[in-house]
PDB file of C-alpha atoms in Angstrom:
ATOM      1  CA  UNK A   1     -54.413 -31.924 -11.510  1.00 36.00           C
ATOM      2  CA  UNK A   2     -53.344 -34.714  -9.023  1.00 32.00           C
ATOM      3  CA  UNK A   3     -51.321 -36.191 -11.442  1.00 35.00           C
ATOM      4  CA  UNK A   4     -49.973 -33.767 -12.699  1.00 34.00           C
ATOM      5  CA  UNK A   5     -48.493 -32.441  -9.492  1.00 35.00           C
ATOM      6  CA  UNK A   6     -47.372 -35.677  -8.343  1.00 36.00           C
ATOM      7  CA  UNK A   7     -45.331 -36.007 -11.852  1.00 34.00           C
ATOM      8  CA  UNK A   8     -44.170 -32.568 -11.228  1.00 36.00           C
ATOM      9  CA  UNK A   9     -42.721 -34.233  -7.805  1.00 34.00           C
ATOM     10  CA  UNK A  10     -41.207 -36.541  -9.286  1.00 35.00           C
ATOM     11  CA  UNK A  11     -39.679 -35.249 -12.159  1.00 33.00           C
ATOM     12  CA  UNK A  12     -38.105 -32.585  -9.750  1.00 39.00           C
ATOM     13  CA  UNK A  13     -36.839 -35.532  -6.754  1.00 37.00           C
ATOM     14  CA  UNK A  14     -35.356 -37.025 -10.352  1.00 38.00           C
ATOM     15  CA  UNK A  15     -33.233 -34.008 -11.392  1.00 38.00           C
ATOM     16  CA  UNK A  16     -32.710 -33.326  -7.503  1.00 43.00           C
ATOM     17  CA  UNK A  17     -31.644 -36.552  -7.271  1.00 42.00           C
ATOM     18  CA  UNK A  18     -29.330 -36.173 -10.506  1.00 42.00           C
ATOM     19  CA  UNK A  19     -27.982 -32.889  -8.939  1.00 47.00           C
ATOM     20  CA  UNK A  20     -27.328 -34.283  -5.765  1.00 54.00           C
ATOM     21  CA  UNK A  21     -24.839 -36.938  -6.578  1.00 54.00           C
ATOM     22  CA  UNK A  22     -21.110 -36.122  -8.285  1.00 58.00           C
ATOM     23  CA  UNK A  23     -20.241 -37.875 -11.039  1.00 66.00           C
ATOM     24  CA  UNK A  24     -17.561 -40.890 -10.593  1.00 72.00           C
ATOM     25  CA  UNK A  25     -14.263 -38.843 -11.978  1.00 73.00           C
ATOM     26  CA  UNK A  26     -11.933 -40.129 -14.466  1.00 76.00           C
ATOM     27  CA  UNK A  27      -8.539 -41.927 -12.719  1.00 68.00           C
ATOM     28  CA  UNK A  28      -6.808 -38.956 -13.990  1.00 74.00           C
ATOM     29  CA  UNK A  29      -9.235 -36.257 -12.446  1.00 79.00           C
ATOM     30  CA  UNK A  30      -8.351 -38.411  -8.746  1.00 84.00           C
ATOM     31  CA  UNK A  31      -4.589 -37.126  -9.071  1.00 93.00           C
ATOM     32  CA  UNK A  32      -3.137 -34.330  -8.063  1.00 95.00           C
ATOM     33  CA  UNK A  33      -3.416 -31.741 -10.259  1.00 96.00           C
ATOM     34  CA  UNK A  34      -0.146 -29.612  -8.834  1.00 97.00           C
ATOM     35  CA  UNK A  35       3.281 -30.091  -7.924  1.00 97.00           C
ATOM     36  CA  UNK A  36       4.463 -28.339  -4.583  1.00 98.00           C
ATOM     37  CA  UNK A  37       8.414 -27.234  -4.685  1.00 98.00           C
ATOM     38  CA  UNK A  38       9.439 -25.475  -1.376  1.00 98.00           C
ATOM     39  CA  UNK A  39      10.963 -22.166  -1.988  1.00 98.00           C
ATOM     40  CA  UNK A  40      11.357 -20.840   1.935  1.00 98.00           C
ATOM     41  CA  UNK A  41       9.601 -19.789   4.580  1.00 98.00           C
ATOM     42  CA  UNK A  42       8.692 -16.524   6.763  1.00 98.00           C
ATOM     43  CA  UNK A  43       7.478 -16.500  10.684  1.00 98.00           C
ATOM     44  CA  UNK A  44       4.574 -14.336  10.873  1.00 98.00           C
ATOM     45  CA  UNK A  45       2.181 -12.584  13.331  1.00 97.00           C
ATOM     46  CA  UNK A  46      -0.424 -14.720  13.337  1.00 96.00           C
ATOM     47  CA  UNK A  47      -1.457 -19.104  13.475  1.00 94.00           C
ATOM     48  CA  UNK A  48      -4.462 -18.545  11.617  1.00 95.00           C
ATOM     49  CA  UNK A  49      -4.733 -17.854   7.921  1.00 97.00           C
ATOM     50  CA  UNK A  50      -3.209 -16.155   5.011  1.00 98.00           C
ATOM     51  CA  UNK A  51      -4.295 -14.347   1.950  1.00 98.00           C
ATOM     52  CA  UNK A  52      -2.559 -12.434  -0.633  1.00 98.00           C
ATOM     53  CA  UNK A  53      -3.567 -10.008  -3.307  1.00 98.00           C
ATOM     54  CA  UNK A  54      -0.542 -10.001  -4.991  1.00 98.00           C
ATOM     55  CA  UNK A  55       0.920  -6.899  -3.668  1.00 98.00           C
ATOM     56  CA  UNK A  56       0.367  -7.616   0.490  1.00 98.00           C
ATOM     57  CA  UNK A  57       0.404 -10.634   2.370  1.00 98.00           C
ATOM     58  CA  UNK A  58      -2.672 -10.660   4.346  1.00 98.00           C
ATOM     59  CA  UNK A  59      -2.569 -12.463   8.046  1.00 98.00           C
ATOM     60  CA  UNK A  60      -4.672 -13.923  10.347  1.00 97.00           C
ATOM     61  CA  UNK A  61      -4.061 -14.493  14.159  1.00 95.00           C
ATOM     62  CA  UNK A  62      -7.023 -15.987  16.447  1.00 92.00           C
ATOM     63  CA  UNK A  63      -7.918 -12.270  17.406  1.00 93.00           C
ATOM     64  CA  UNK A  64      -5.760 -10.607  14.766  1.00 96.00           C
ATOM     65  CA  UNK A  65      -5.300  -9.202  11.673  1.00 98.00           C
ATOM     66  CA  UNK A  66      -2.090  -8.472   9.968  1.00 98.00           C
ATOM     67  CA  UNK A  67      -0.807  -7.221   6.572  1.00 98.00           C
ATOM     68  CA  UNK A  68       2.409  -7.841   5.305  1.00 98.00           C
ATOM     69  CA  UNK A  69       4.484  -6.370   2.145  1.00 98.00           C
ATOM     70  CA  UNK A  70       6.088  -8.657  -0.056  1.00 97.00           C
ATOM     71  CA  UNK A  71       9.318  -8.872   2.007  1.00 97.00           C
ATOM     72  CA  UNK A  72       7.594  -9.678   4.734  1.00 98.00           C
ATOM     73  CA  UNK A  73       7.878  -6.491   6.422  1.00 98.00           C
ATOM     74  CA  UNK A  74       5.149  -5.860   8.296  1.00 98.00           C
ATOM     75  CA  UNK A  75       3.029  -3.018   7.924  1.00 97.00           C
ATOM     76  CA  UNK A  76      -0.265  -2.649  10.087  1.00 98.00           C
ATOM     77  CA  UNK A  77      -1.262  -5.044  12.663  1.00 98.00           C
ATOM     78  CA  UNK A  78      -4.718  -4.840  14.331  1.00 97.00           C
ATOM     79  CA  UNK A  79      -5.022  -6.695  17.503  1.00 96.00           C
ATOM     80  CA  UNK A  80      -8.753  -5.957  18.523  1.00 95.00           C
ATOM     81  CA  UNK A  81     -10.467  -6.162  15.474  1.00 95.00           C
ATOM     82  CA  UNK A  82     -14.001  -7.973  17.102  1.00 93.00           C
ATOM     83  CA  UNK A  83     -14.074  -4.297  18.739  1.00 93.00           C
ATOM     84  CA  UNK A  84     -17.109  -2.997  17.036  1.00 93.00           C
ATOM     85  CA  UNK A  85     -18.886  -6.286  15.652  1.00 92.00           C
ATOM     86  CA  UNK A  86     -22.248  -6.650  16.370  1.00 86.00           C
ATOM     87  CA  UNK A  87     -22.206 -10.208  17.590  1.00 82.00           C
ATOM     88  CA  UNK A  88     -19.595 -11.388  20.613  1.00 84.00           C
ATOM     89  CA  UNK A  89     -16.602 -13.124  18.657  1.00 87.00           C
ATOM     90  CA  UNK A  90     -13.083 -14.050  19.835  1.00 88.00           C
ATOM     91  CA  UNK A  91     -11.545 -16.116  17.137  1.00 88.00           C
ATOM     92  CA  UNK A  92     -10.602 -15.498  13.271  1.00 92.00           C
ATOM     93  CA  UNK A  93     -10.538 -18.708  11.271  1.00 91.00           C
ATOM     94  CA  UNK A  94      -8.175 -18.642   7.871  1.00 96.00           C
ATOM     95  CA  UNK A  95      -8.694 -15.307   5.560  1.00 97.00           C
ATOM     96  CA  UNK A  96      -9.133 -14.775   1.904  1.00 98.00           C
ATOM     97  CA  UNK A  97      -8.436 -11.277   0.005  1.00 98.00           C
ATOM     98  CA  UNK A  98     -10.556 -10.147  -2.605  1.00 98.00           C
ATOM     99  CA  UNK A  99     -11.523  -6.915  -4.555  1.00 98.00           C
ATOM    100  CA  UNK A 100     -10.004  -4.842  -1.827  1.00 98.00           C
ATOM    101  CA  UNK A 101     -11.484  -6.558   1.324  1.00 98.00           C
ATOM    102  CA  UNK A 102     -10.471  -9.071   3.212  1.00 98.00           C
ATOM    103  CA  UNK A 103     -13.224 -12.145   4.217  1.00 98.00           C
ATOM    104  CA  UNK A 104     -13.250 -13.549   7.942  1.00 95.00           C
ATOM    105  CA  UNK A 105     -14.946 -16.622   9.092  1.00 91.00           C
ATOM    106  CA  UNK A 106     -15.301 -15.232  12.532  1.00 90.00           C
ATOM    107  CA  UNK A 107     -17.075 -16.473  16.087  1.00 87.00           C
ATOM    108  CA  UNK A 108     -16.875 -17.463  19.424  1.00 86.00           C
ATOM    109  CA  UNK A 109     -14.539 -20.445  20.014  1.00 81.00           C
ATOM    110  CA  UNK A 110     -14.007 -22.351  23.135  1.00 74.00           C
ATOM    111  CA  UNK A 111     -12.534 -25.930  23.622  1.00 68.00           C
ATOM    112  CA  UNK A 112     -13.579 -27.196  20.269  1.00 67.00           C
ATOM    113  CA  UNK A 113     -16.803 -25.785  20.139  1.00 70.00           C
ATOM    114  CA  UNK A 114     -17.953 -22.270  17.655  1.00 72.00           C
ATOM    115  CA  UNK A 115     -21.062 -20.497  18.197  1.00 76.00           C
ATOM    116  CA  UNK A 116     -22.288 -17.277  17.026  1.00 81.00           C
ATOM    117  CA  UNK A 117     -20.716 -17.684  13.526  1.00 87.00           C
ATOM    118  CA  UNK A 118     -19.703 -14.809  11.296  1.00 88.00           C
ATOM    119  CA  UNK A 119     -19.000 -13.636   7.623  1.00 91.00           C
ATOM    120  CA  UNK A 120     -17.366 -10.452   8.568  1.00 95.00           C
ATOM    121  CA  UNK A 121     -15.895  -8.049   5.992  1.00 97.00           C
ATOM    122  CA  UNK A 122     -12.591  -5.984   6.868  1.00 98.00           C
ATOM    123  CA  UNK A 123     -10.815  -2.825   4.888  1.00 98.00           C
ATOM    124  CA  UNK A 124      -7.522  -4.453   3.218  1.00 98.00           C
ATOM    125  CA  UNK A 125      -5.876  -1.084   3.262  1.00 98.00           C
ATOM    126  CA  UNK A 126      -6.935  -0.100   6.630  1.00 98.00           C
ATOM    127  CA  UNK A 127      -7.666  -3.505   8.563  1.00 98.00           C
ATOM    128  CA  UNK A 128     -11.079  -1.899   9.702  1.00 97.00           C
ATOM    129  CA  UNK A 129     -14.543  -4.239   9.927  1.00 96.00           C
ATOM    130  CA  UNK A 130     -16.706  -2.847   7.243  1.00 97.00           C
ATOM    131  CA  UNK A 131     -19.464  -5.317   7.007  1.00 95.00           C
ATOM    132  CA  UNK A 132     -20.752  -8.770   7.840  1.00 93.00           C
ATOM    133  CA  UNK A 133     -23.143 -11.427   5.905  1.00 89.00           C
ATOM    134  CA  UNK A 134     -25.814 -12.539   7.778  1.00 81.00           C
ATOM    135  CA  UNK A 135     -24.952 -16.486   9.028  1.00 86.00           C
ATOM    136  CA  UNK A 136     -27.751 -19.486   8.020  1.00 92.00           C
ATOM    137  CA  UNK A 137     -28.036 -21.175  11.403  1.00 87.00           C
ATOM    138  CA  UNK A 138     -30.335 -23.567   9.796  1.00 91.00           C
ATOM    139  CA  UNK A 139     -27.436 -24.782   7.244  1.00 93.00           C
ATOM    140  CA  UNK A 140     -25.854 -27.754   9.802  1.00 91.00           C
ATOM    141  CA  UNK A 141     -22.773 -25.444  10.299  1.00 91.00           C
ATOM    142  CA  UNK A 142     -21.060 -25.328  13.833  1.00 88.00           C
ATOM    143  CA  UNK A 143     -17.978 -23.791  13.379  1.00 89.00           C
ATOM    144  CA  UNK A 144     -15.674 -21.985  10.814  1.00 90.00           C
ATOM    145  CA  UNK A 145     -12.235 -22.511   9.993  1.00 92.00           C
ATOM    146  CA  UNK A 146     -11.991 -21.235   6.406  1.00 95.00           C
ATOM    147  CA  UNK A 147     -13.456 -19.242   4.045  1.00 97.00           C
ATOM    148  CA  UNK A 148     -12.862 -17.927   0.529  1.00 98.00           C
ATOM    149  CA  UNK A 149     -14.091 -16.205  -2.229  1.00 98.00           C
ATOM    150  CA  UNK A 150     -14.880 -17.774  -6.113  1.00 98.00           C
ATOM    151  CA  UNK A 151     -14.849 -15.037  -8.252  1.00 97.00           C
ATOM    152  CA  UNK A 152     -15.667 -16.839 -11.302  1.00 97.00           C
ATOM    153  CA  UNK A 153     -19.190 -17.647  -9.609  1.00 97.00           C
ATOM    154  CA  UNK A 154     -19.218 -14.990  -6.982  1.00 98.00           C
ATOM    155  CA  UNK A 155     -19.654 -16.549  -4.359  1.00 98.00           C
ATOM    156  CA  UNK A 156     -18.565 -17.518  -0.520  1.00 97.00           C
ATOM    157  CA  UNK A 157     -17.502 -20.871   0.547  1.00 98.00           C
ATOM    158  CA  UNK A 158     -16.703 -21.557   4.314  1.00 96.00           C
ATOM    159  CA  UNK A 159     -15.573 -25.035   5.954  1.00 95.00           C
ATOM    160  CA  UNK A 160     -15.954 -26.387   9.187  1.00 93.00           C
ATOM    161  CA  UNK A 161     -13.297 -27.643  11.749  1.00 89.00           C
ATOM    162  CA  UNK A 162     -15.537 -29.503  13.970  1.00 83.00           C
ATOM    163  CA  UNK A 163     -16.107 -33.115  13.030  1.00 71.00           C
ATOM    164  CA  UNK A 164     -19.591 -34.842  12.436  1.00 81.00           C
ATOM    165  CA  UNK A 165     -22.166 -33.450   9.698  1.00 87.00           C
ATOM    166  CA  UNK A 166     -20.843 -30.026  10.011  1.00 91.00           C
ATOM    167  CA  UNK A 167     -17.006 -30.622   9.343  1.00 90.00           C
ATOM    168  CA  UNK A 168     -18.606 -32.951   6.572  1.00 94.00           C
ATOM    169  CA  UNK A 169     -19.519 -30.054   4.306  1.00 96.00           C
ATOM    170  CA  UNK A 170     -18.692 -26.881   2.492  1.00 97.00           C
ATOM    171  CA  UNK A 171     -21.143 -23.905   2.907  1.00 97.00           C
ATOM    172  CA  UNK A 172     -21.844 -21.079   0.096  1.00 97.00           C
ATOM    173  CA  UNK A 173     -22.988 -17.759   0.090  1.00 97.00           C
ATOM    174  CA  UNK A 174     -23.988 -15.596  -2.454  1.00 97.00           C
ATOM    175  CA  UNK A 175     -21.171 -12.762  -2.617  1.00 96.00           C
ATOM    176  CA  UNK A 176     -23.342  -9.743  -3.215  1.00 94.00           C
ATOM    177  CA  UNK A 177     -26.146 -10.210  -1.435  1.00 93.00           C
ATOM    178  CA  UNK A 178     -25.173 -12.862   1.286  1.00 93.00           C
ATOM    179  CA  UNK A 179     -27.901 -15.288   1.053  1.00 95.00           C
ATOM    180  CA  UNK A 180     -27.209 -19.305   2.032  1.00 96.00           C
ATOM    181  CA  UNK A 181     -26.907 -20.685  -1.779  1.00 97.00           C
ATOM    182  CA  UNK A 182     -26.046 -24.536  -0.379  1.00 97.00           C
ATOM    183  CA  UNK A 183     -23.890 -26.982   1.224  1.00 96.00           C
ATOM    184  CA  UNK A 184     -21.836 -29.341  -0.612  1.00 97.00           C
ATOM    185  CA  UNK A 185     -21.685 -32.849   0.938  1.00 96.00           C
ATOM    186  CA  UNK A 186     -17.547 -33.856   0.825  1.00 95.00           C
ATOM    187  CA  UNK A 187     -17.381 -37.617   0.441  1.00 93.00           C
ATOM    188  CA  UNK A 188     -14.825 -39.194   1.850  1.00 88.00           C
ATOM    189  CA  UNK A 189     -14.105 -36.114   3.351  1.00 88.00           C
ATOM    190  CA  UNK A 190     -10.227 -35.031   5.485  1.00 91.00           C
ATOM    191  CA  UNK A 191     -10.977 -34.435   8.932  1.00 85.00           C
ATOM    192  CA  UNK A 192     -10.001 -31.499  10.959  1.00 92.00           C
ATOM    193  CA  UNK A 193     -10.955 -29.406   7.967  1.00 95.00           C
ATOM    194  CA  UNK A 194      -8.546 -25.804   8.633  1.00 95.00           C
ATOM    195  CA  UNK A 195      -8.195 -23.627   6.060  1.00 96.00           C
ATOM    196  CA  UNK A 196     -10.412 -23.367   2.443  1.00 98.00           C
ATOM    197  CA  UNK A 197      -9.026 -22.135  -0.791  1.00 98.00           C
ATOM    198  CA  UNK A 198     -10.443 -21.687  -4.660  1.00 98.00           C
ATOM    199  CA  UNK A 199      -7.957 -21.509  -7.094  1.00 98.00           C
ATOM    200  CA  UNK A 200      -7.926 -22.560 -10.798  1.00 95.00           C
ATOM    201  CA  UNK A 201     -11.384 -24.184 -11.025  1.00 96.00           C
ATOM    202  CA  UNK A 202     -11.127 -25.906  -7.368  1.00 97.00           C
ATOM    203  CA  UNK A 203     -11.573 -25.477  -4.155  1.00 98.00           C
ATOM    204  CA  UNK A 204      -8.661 -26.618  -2.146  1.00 98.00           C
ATOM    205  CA  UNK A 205      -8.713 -27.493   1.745  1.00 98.00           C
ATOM    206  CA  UNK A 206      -5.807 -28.178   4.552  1.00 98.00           C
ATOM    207  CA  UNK A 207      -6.631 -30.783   7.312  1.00 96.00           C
ATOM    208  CA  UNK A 208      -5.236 -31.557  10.691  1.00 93.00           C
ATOM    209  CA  UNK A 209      -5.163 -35.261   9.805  1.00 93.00           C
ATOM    210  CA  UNK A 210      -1.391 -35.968  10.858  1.00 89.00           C
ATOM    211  CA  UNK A 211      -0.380 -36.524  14.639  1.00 87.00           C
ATOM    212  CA  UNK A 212       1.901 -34.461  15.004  1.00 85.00           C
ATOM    213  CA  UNK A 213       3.133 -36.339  18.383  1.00 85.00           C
ATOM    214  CA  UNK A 214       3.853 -39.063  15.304  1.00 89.00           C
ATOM    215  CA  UNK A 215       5.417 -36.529  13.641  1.00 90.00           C
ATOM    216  CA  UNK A 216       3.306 -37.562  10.807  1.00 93.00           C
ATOM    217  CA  UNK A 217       2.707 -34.893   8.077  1.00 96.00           C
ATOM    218  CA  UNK A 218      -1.271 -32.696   7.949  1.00 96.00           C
ATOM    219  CA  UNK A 219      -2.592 -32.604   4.223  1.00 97.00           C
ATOM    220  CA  UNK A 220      -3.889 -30.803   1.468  1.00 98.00           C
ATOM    221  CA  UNK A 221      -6.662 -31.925  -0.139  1.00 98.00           C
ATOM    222  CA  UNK A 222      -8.839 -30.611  -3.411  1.00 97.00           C
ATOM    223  CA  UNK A 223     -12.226 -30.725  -4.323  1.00 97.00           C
ATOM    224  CA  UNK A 224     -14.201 -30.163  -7.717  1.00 96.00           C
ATOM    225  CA  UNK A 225     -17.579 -28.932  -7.626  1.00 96.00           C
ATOM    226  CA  UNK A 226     -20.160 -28.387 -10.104  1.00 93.00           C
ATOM    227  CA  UNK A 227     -22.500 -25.704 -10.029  1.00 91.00           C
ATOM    228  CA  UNK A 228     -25.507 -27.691  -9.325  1.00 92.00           C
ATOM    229  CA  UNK A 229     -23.665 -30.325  -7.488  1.00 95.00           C
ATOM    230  CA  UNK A 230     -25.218 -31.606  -3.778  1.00 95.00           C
ATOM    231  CA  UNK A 231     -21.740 -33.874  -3.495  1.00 95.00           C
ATOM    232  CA  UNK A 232     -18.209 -33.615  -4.627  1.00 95.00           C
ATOM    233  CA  UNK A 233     -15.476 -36.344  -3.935  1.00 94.00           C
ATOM    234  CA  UNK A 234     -11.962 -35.217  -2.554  1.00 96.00           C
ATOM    235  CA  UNK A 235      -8.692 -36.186  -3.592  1.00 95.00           C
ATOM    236  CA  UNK A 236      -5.143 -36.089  -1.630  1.00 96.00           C
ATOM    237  CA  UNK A 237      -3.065 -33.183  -3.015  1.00 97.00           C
ATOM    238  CA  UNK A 238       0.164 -33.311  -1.008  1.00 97.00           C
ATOM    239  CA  UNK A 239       1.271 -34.425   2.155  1.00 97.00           C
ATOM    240  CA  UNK A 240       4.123 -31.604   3.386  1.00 97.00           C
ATOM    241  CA  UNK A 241       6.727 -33.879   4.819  1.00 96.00           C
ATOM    242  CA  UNK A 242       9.047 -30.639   4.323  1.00 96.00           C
ATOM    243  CA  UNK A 243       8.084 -28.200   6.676  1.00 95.00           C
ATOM    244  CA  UNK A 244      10.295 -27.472   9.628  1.00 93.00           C
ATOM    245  CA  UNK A 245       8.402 -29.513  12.179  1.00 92.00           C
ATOM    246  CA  UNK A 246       5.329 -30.955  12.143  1.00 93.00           C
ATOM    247  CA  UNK A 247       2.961 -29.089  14.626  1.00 91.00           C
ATOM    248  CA  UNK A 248      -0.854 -27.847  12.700  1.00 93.00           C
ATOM    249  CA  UNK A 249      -1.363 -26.977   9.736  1.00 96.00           C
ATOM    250  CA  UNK A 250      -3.833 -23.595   9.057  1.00 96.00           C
ATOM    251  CA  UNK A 251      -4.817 -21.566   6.102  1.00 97.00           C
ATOM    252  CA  UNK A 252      -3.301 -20.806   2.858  1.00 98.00           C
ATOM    253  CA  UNK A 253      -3.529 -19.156  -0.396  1.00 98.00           C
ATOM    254  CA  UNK A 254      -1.838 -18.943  -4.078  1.00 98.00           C
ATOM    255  CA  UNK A 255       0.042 -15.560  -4.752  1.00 98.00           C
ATOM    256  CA  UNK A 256      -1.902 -14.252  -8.381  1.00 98.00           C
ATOM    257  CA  UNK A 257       0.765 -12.669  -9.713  1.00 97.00           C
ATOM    258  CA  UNK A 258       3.430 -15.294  -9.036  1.00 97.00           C
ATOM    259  CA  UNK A 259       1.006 -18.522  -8.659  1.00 97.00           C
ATOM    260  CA  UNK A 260       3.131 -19.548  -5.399  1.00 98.00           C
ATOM    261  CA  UNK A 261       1.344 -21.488  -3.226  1.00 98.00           C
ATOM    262  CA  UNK A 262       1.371 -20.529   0.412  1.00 98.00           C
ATOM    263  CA  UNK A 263       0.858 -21.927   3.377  1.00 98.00           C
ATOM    264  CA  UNK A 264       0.274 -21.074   7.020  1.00 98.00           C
ATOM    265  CA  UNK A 265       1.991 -24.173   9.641  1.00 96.00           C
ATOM    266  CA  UNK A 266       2.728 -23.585  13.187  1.00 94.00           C
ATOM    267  CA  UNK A 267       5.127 -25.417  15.390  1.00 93.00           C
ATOM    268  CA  UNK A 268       6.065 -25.573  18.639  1.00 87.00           C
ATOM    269  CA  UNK A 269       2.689 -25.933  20.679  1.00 83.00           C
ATOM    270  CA  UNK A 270       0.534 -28.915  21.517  1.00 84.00           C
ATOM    271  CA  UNK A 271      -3.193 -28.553  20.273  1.00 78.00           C
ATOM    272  CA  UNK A 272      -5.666 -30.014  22.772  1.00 76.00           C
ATOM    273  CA  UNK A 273      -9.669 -29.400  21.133  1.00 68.00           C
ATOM    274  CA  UNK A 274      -8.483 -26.544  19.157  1.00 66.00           C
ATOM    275  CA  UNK A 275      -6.714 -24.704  21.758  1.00 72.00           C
ATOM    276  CA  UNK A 276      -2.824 -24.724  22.781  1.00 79.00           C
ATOM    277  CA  UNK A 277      -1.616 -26.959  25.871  1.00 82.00           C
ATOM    278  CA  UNK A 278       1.982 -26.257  26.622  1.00 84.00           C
ATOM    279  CA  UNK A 279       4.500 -26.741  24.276  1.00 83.00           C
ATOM    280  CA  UNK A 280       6.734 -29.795  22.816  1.00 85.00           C
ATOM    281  CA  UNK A 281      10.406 -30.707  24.087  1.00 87.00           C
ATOM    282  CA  UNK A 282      12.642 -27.764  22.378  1.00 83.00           C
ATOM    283  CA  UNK A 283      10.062 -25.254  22.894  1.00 89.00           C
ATOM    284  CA  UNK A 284       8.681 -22.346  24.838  1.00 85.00           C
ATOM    285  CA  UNK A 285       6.389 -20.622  22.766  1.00 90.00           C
ATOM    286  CA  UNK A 286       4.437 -21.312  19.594  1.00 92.00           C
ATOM    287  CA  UNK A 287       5.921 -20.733  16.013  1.00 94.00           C
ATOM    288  CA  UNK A 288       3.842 -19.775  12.833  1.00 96.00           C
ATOM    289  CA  UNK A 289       5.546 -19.634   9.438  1.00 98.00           C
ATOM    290  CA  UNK A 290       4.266 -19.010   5.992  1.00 98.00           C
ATOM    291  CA  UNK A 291       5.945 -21.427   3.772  1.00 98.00           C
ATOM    292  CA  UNK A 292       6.199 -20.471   0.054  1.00 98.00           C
ATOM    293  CA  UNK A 293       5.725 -23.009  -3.141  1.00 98.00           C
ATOM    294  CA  UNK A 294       6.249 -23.398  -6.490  1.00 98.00           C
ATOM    295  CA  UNK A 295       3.050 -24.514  -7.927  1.00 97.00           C
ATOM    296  CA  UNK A 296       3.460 -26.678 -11.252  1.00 96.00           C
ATOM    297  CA  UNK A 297       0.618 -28.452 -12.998  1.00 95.00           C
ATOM    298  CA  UNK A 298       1.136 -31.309 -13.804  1.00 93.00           C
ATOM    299  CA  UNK A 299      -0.296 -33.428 -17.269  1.00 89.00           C
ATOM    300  CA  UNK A 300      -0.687 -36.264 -16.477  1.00 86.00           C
ATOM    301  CA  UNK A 301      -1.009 -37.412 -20.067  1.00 83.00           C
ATOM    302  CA  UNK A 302       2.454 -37.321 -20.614  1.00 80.00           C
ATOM    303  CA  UNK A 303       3.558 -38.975 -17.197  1.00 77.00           C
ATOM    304  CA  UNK A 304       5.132 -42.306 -17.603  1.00 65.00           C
TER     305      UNK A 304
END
C-alpha cells in the first residue's frame, strides 16, 4: 500500500509537473497575431476601463461607471456605485461586458497598494451592483487592475497592477459559481499590468511599461493559455506610438460586431504609485480618450 501511494505521488508531481510548464511556442506563435490601424479617438468619462457589447460602450472611472451609445453620446453615468457593496471599496480597475452585466475588479486603493479585493457584478442596462464573487485571499493576489470574462471556458480572469509575485500572474474564477480555479504564472511577464482582455483564443493585457516623462510608448501584450496550463509565455503585440500623447495606458476591449480594437489612454496627468500628481507642461487637468482600431490578423505564412 506504501508503494503504491508513493507511485500515486509521483505519477501525479509528473503530470503536475507536465501541466505546470508551457510548451516552448513555434517562432511564428511569438509574433503578433494582429495588426492595429488607428481609426480615431473619443474623450470619455472615465481613466479606467472600457467594455463594449456591441451596441454600448461601457466605461470605467476610478469610482465610476459609465455607458456610452455608439456615437459616443453618453447615456447614464453612475458616480457612487461602491454605495451599497458589502465590503469598503473606492477604486474600479478596467471592465469587461458580458451576457448583460458588466464585471468590476473592484477594492480599496491607496498609493500603490489594493486591499479588500472584489469581483463585483453591475446591471449593464441600469449601472446597478447586482452581485459579487467571493475573492481567494489565499491566491497571492494584491491588487486588481483588470478583469474579463472567457466565454468559451466560462470563466473569470483578473490581473494585478502591483509588481512582485502578484503582478506576476493571472487569476481565474469559475463564472457560475465563483470559485478560485488557478493562477497562471506569466513568464517574462510586462510590468505595470493595467487592463486584461480575452479575445479570439487569447488573453490580451496593456502595461504601463513606457515612461511617459520619455515620452516612450506603454504596450500591449498577449498571452496563450492552455486549459491545464500552470505557465504561459507573453509576447509583445504593439507598442502605440500613435496616440495623442503619451501619458498611461488603461483598459480595453474589441467591439464584437465590428472587431475594432479599443483602447482606454489618458494624458495630461503625472502618475506617482498609481495615483495622479499634478499635471505635465500644456496641461491642467487629466485627459482620457478611447482610441478605436482596425484589428487585422495577420498570416504570417505568407509574410515575406
Amino acid at each position: 500500500m506504501i508503494k503504491r501511494a508513493c507511485l500515486g505521488a509521483l505519477i501525479g508531481l509528473t503530470l503536475a509537473s507536465a501541466t505546470a510548464f508551457a510548451a516552448q511556442p513555434s517562432y511564428a506563435d511569438m509574433l503578433p497575431k494582429y495588426n492595429y490601424t488607428l481609426i480615431d479617438s473619443h474623450q470619455v468619462d472615465g481613466r479606467q476601463g472600457i467594455a463594449c457589447d456591441g451596441k454600448y460602450y461601457y466605461v470605467s472611472g476610478s469610482k465610476s461607471l459609465a455607458k456610452y451609445d455608439k456615437k459616443w453620446n453618453l447615456i447614464k453615468i453612475d458616480k457612487d456605485p461602491f454605495r451599497t457593496y458589502q465590503v469598503s471599496a473606492n477604486h474600479f480597475g478596467d471592465i469587461d461586458v458580458y451576457n448583460g452585466e458588466i464585471f468590476c475588479g473592484a477594492e480599496y486603493f491607496m498609493d500603490g497598494v489594493g486591499k479588500d479585493i472584489q469581483i463585483t457584478i453591475h446591471d449593464a442596462n441600469t449601472l446597478e451592483y447586482k452581485r459579487a464573487f467571493p475573492f481567494a485571499a489565499d491566491s497571492g493576489q494584491v491588487e486588481c487592475s483588470g478583469i474579463t470574462v472567457n466565454p468559451d471556458e466560462k470563466t473569470v480572469w483578473m490581473c494585478s497592477w502591483v509588481g512582485g509575485e502578484s503582478g506576476r500572474h493571472l487569476y481565474e474564477y469559475d463564472l457560475d459559481t465563483g470559485y478560485f480555479l488557478r493562477k497562471v504564472n506569466l513568464m517574462a511577464p510586462p510590468y505595470w499590468v493595467q487592463g486584461l482582455f480575452y479575445w479570439d483564443g487569447s488573453f490580451f493585457m496593456t502595461a504601463d511599461d513606457g515612461n511617459a516623462d520619455l515620452k516612450e510608448p506603454d504596450c500591449l501584450w498577449r498571452a496563450d493559455i492552455g486549459k491545464n496550463d500552470r505557465k504561459a509565455y507573453t509576447i509583445r503585440e504593439r507598442a502605440f506610438t500613435d496616440v495623442t500623447f503619451q501619458g498611461e495606458i488603461e483598459g480595453l476591449s474589441v467591439d464584437p460586431k465590428t472587431n475594432e480594437f479599443l483602447l482606454l489612454y489618458n494624458r495630461g496627468s503625472r502618475i506617482v504609485l498609481g495615483m495622479v500628481r499634478g499635471f505635465y507642461p500644456g496641461y491642467d487637468k487629466e485627459i482620457s480618450e478611447v482610441f478605436r482600431y482596425k484589428m487585422e490578423k495577420i498570416d504570417w505564412s505568407k509574410q515575406k
